[in-house]
Coordinates of N, CA and C in Angstrom, one line a residue:
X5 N -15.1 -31.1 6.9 CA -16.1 -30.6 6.1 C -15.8 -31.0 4.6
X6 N -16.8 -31.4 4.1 CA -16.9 -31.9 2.8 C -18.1 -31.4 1.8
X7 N -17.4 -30.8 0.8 CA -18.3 -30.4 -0.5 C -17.9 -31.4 -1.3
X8 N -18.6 -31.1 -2.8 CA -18.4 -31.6 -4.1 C -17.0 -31.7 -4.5
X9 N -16.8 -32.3 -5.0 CA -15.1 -32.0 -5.5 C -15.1 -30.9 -6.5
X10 N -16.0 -30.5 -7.1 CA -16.4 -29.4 -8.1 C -16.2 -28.1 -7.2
X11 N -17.2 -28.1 -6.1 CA -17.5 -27.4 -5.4 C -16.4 -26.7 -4.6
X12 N -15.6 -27.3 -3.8 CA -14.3 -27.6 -3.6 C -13.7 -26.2 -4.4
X13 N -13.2 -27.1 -5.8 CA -12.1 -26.2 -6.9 C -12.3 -24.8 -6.8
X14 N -13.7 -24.7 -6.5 CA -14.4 -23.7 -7.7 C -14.0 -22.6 -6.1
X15 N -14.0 -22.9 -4.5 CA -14.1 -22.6 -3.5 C -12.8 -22.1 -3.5
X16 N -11.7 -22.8 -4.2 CA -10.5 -22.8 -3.8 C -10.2 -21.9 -4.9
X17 N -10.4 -21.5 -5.9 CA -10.4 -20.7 -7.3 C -10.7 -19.1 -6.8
X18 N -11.5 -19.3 -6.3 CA -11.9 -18.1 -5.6 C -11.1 -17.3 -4.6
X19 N -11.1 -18.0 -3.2 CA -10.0 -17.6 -2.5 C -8.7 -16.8 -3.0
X20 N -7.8 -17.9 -4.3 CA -6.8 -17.8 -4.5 C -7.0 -16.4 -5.9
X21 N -7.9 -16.1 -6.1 CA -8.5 -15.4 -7.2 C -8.6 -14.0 -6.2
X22 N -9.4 -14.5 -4.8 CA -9.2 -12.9 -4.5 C -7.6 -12.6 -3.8
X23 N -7.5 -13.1 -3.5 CA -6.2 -13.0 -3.0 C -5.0 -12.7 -3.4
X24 N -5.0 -12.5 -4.8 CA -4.3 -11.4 -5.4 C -4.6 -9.7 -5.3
X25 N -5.7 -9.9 -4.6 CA -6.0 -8.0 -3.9 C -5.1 -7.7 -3.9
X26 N -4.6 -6.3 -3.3 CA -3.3 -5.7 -3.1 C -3.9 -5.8 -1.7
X27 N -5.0 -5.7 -0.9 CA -5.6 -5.7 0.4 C -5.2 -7.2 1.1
X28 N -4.8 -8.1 0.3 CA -4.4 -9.3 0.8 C -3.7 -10.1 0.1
X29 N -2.8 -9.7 -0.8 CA -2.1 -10.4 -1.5 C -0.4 -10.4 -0.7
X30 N 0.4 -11.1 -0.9 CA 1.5 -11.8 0.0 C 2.4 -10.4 -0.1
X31 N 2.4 -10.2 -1.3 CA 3.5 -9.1 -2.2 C 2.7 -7.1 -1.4
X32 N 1.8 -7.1 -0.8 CA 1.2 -6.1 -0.8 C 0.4 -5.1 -2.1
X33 N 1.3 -5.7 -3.3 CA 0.5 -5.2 -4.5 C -0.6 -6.0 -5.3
X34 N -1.2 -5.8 -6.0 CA -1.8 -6.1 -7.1 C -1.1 -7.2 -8.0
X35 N -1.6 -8.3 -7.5 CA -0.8 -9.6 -8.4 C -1.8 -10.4 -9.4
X36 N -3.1 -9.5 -9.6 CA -3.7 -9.9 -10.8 C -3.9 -8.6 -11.6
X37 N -2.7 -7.6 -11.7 CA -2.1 -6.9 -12.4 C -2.0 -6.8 -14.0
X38 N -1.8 -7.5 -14.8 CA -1.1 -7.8 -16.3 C -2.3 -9.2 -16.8
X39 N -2.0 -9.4 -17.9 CA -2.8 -10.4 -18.8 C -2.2 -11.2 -18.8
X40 N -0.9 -11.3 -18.1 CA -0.1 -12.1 -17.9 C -0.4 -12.9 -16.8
X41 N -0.3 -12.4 -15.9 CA -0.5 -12.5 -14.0 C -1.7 -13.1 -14.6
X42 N -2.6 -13.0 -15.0 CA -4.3 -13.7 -15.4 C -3.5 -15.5 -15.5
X43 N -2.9 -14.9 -16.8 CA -2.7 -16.0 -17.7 C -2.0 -17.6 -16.4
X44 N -1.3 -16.8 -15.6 CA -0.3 -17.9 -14.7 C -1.1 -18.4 -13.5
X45 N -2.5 -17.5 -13.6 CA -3.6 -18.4 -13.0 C -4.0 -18.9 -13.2
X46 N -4.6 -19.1 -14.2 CA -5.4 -19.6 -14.9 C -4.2 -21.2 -15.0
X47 N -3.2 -21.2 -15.3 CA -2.5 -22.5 -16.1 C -2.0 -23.2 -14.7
X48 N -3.0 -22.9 -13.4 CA -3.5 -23.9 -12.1 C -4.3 -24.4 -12.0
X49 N -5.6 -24.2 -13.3 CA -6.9 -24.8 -13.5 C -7.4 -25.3 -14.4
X50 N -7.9 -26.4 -14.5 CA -8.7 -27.0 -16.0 C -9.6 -25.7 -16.7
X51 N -8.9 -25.0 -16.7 CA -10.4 -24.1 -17.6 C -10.3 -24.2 -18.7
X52 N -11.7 -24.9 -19.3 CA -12.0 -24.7 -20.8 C -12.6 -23.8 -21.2
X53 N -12.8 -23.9 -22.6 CA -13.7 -22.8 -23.2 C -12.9 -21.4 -23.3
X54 N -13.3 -20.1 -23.9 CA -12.7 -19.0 -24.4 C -12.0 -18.6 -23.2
X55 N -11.1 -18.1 -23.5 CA -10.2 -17.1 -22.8 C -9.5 -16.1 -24.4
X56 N -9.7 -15.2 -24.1 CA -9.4 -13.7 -24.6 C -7.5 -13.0 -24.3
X57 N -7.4 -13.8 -23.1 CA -5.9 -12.8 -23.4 C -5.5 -11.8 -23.6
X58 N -6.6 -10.8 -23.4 CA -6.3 -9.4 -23.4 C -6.7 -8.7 -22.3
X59 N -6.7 -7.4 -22.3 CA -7.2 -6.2 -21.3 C -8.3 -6.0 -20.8
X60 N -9.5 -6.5 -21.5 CA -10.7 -6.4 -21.2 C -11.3 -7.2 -20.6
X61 N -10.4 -8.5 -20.8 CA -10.9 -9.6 -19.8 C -10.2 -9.7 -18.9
X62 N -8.8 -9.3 -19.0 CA -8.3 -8.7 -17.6 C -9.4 -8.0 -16.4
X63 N -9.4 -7.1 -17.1 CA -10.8 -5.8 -16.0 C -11.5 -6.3 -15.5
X64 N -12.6 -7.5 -16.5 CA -13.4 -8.1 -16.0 C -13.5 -9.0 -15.5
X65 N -12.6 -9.4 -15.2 CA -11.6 -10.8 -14.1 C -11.5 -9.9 -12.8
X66 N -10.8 -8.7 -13.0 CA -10.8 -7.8 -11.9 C -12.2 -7.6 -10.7
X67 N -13.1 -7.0 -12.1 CA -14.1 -6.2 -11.3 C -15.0 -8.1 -11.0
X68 N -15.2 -9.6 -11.7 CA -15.6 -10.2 -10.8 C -14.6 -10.6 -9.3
X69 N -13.5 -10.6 -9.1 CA -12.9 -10.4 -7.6 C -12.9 -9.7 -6.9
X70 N -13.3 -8.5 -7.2 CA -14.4 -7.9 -6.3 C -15.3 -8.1 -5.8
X71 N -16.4 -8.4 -6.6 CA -17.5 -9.4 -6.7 C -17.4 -10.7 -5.5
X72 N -17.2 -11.6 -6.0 CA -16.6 -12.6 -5.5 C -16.3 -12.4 -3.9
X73 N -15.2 -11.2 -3.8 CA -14.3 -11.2 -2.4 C -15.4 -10.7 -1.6
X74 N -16.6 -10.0 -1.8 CA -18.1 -9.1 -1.4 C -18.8 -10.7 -1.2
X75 N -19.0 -11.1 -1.9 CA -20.0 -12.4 -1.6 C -19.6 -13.4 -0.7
X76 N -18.2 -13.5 -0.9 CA -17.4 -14.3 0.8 C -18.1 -13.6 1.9
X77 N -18.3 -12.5 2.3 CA -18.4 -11.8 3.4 C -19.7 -11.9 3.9
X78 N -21.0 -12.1 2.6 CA -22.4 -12.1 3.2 C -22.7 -13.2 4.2
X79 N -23.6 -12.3 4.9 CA -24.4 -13.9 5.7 C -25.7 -14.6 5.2
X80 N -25.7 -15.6 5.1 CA -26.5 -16.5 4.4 C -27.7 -16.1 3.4
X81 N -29.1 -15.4 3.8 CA -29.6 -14.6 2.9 C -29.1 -13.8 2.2
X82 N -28.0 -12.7 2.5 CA -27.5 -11.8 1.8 C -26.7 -12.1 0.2
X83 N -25.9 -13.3 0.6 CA -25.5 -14.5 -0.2 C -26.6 -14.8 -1.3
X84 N -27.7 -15.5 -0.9 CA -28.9 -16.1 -1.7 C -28.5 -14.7 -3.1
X85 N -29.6 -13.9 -1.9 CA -29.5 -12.8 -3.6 C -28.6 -12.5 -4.2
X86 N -27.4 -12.2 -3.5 CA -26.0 -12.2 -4.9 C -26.2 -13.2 -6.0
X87 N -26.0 -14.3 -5.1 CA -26.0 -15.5 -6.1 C -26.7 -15.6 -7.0
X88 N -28.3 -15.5 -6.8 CA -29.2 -15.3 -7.6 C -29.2 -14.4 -8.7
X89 N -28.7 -13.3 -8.2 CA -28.0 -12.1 -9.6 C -27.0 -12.7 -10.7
X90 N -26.5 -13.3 -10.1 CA -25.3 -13.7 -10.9 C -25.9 -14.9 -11.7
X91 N -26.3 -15.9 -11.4 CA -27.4 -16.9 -11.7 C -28.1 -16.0 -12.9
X92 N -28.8 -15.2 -12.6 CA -29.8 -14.5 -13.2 C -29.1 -13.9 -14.8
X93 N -28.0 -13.1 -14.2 CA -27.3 -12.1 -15.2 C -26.9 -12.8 -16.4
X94 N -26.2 -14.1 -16.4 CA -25.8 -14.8 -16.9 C -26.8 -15.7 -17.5
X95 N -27.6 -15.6 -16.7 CA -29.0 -16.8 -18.1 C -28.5 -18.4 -17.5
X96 N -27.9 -18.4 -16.7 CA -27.1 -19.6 -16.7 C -28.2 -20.4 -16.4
X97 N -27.8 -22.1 -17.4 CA -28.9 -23.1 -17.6 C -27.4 -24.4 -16.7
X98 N -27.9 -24.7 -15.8 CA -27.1 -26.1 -15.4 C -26.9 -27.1 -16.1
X99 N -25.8 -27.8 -16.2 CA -25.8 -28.8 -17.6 C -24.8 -29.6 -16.6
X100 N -24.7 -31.1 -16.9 CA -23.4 -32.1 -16.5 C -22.7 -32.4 -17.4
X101 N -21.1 -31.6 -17.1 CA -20.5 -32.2 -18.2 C -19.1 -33.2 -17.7
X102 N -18.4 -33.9 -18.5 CA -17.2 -34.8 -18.3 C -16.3 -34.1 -19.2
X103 N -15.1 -33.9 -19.5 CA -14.3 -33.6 -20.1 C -13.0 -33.7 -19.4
X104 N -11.6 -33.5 -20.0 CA -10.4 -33.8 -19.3 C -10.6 -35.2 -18.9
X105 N -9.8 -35.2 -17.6 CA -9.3 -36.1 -16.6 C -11.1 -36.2 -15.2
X106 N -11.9 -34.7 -15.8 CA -12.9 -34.6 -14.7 C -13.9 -35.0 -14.9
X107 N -14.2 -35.8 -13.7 CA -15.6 -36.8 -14.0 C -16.8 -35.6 -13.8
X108 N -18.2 -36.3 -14.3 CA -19.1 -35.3 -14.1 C -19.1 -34.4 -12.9
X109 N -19.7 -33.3 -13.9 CA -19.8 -31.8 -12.7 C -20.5 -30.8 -13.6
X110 N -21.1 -29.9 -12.9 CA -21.6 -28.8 -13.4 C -21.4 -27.8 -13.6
X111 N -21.6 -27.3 -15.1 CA -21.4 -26.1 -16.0 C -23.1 -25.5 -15.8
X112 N -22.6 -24.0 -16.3 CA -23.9 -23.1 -16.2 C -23.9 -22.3 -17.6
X113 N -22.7 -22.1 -17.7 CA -22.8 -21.4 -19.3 C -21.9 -22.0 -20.2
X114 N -22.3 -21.4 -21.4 CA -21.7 -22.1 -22.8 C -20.3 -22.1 -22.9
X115 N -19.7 -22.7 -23.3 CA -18.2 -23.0 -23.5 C -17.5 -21.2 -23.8
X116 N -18.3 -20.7 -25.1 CA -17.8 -19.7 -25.7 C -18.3 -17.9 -24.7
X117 N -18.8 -18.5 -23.4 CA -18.9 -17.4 -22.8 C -17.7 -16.5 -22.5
X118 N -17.8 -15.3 -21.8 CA -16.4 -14.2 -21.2 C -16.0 -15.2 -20.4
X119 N -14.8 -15.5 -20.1 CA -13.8 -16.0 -19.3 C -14.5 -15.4 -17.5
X120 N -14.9 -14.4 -17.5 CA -15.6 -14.1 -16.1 C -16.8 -14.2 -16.0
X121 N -17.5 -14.5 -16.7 CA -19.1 -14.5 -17.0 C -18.9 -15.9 -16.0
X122 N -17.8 -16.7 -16.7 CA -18.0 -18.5 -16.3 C -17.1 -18.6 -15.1
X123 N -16.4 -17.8 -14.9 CA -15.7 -17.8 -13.0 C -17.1 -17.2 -12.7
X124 N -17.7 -16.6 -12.6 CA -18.6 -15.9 -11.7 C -19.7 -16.8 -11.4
X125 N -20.1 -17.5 -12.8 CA -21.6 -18.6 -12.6 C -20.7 -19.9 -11.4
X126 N -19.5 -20.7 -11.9 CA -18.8 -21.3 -10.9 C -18.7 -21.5 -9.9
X127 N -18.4 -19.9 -9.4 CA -18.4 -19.2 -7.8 C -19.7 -19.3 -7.4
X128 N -20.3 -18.9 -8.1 CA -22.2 -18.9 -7.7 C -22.8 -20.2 -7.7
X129 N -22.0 -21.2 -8.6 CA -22.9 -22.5 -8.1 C -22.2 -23.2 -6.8
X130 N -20.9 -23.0 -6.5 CA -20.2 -23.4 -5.2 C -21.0 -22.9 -4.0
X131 N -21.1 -21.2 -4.4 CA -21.8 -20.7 -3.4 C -23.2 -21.1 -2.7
X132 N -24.2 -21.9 -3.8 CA -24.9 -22.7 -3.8 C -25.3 -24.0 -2.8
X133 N -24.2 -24.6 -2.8 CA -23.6 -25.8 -2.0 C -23.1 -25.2 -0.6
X134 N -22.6 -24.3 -0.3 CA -22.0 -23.7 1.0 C -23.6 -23.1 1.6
X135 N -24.6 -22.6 1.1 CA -25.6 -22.4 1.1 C -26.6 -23.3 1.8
X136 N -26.6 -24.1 0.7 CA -27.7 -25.1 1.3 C -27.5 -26.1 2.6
X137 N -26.0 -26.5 2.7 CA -25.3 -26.9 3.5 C -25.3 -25.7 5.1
X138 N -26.0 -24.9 4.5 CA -25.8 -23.5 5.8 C -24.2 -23.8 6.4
X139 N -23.3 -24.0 5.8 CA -22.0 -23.6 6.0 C -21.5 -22.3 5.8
X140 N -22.0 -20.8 5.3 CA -21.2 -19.9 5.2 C -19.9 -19.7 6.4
X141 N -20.1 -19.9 7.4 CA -19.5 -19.8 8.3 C -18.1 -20.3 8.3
X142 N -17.9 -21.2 7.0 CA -16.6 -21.8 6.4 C -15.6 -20.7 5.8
X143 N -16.7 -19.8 5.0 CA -16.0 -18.3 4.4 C -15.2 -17.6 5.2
X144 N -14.1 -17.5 5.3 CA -13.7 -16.2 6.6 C -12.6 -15.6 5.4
X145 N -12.5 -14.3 6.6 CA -11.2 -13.4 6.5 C -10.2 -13.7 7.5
X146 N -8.8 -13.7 7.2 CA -7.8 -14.0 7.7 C -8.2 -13.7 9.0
X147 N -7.9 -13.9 10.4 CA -7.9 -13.4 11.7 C -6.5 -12.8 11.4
X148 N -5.2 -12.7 11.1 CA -4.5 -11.8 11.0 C -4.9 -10.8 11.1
X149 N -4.2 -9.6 12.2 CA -4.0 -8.2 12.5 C -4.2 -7.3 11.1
X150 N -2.6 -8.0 10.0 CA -2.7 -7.2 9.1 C -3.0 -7.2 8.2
X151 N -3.8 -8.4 7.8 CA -4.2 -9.5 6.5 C -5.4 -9.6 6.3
X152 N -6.1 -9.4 5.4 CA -7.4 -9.2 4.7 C -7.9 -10.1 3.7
X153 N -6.8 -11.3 3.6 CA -6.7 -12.8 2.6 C -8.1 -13.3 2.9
X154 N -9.0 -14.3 2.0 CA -9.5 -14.9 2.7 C -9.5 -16.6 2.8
X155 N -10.1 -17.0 3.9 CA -10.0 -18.6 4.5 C -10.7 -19.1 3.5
X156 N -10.8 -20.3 3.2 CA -12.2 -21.7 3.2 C -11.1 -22.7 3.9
X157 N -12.4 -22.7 5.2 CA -12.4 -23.8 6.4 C -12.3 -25.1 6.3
X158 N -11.9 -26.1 5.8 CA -12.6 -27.5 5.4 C -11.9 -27.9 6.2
X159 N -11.7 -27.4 7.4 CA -11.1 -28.8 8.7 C -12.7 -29.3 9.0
X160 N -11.7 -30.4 10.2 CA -13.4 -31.1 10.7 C -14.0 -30.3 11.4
X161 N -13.1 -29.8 12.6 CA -13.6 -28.7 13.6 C -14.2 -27.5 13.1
X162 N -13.9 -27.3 12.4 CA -13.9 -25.7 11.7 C -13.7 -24.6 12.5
X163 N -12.4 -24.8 13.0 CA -11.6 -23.4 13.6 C -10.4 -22.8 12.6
X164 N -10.5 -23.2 11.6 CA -9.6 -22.6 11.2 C -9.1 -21.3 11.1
X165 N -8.2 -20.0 11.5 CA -8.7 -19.2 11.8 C -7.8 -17.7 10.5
X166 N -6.7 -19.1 10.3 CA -5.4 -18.1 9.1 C -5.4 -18.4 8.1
X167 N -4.8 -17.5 7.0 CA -4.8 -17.8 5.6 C -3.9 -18.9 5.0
X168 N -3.0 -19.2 5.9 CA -2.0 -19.6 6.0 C -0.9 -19.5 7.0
X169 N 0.1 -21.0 7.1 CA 0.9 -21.2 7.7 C 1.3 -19.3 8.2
X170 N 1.8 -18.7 7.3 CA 3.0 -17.5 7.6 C 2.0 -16.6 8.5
X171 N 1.2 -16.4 8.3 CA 0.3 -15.5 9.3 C -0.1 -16.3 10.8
X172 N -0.7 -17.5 10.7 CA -0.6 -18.0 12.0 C 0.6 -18.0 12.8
X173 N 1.7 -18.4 12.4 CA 3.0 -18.4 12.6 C 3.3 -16.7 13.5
X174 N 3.0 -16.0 12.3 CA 3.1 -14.4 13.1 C 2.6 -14.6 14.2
X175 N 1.1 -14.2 13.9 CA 0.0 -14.0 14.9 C 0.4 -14.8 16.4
X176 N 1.1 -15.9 16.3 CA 1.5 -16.8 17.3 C 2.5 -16.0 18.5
X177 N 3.8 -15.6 17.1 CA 4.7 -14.9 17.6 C 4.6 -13.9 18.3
X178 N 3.2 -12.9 18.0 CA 3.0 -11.7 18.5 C 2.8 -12.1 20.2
X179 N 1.4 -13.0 20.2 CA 0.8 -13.7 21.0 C 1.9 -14.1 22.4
X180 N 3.0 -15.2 22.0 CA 3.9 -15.5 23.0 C 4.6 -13.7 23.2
X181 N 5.3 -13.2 22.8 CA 6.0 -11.8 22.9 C 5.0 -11.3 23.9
X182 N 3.9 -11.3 23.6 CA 3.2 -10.1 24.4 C 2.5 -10.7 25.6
X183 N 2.7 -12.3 26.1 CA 2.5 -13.1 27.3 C 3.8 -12.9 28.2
X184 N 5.0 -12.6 27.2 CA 6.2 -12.9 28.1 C 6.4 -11.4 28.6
X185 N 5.9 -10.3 27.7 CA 6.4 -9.0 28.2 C 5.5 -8.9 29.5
X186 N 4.3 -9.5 29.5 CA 3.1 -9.1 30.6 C 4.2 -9.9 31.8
X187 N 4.7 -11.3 32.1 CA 5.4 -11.8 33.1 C 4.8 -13.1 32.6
X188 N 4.3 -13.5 31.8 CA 3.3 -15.2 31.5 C 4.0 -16.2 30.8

């Protein structure tokens, strides 16, 4: 499966954004925690434009991974209207921009927006593309037992079913254990 390469980032930004939950993060706590923890995310991604560095855009970094981790889950119409809100809330006007090392791609708000105003339009225009594509079905939650992480699928098959190596790995181990206790 193949998106935009924009589309992509913005896919993989997200995941890795919610997945500092304490519901699914590796550590079991809260690893988008501090203005710090923000900060050592953020310096994995070209983001331009304002960042604030404090408390309040902490929260609101927070409360959109929330957001965000809710909109992975919808099924296709349910999705539309999120998206649309978010679209909406933000005024967001599509524009192509080039900057850095990245070739054209699309921005929705002003450079000088909240640092979450512009993850959230991002997420919403990716969401867009997974949309139209009627791929939601790429969005998952870990199949892990005890893992609540979430997937984006981009195999060709699209079975992907873990967050990662260490939980498949488990889930595997559990699997053989409990073939060999039956006699299998």
């Amino acid at each position: 499966m193949h998106f935009a390469p924009d589309t992509e980032e913005s896919l993989g930004v997200i995941v890795e954004l919610c997945n500092t939950d304490p519901s699914s993060s590796r550590s079991g706590t809260d690893e988008l925690a501090t203005v710090e923890q923000l900060a050592a995310l953020l310096a994995r991604y070209p983001y331009t434009g304002r960042i604030d560095h404090d408390e309040a855009e902490l929260r609101d970094v927070q409360r959109t991974r929330a957001l965000l981790r809710h909109v992975w889950t919808l099924d296709r119409d349910d999705a539309v209207e999120a998206v649309n809100k978010m679209l909406r809330d933000a005024r967001a006007l599509p524009h192509l921009v080039r900057h850095d090392s990245l070739d054209w791609h699309m921005h929705a708000t002003e450079p000088d927006a909240p640092l979450a105003e512009r993850l959230r339009v991002e997420a919403a225009l990716a969401f867009i593309d997974v949309i139209r594509m009627n791929e939601m079905g790429r969005l998952r939650i870990c199949a892990a037992d005890d893992c609540s992480g979430l997937l984006l699928d981009l195999s060709r098959n699209g079975l992907k079913r873990f967050c990662g190596v260490r939980c498949g790995n488990r889930m595997n181990m559990i699997a053989f254990r409990e073939r060999r206790a039956d006699g299998g």
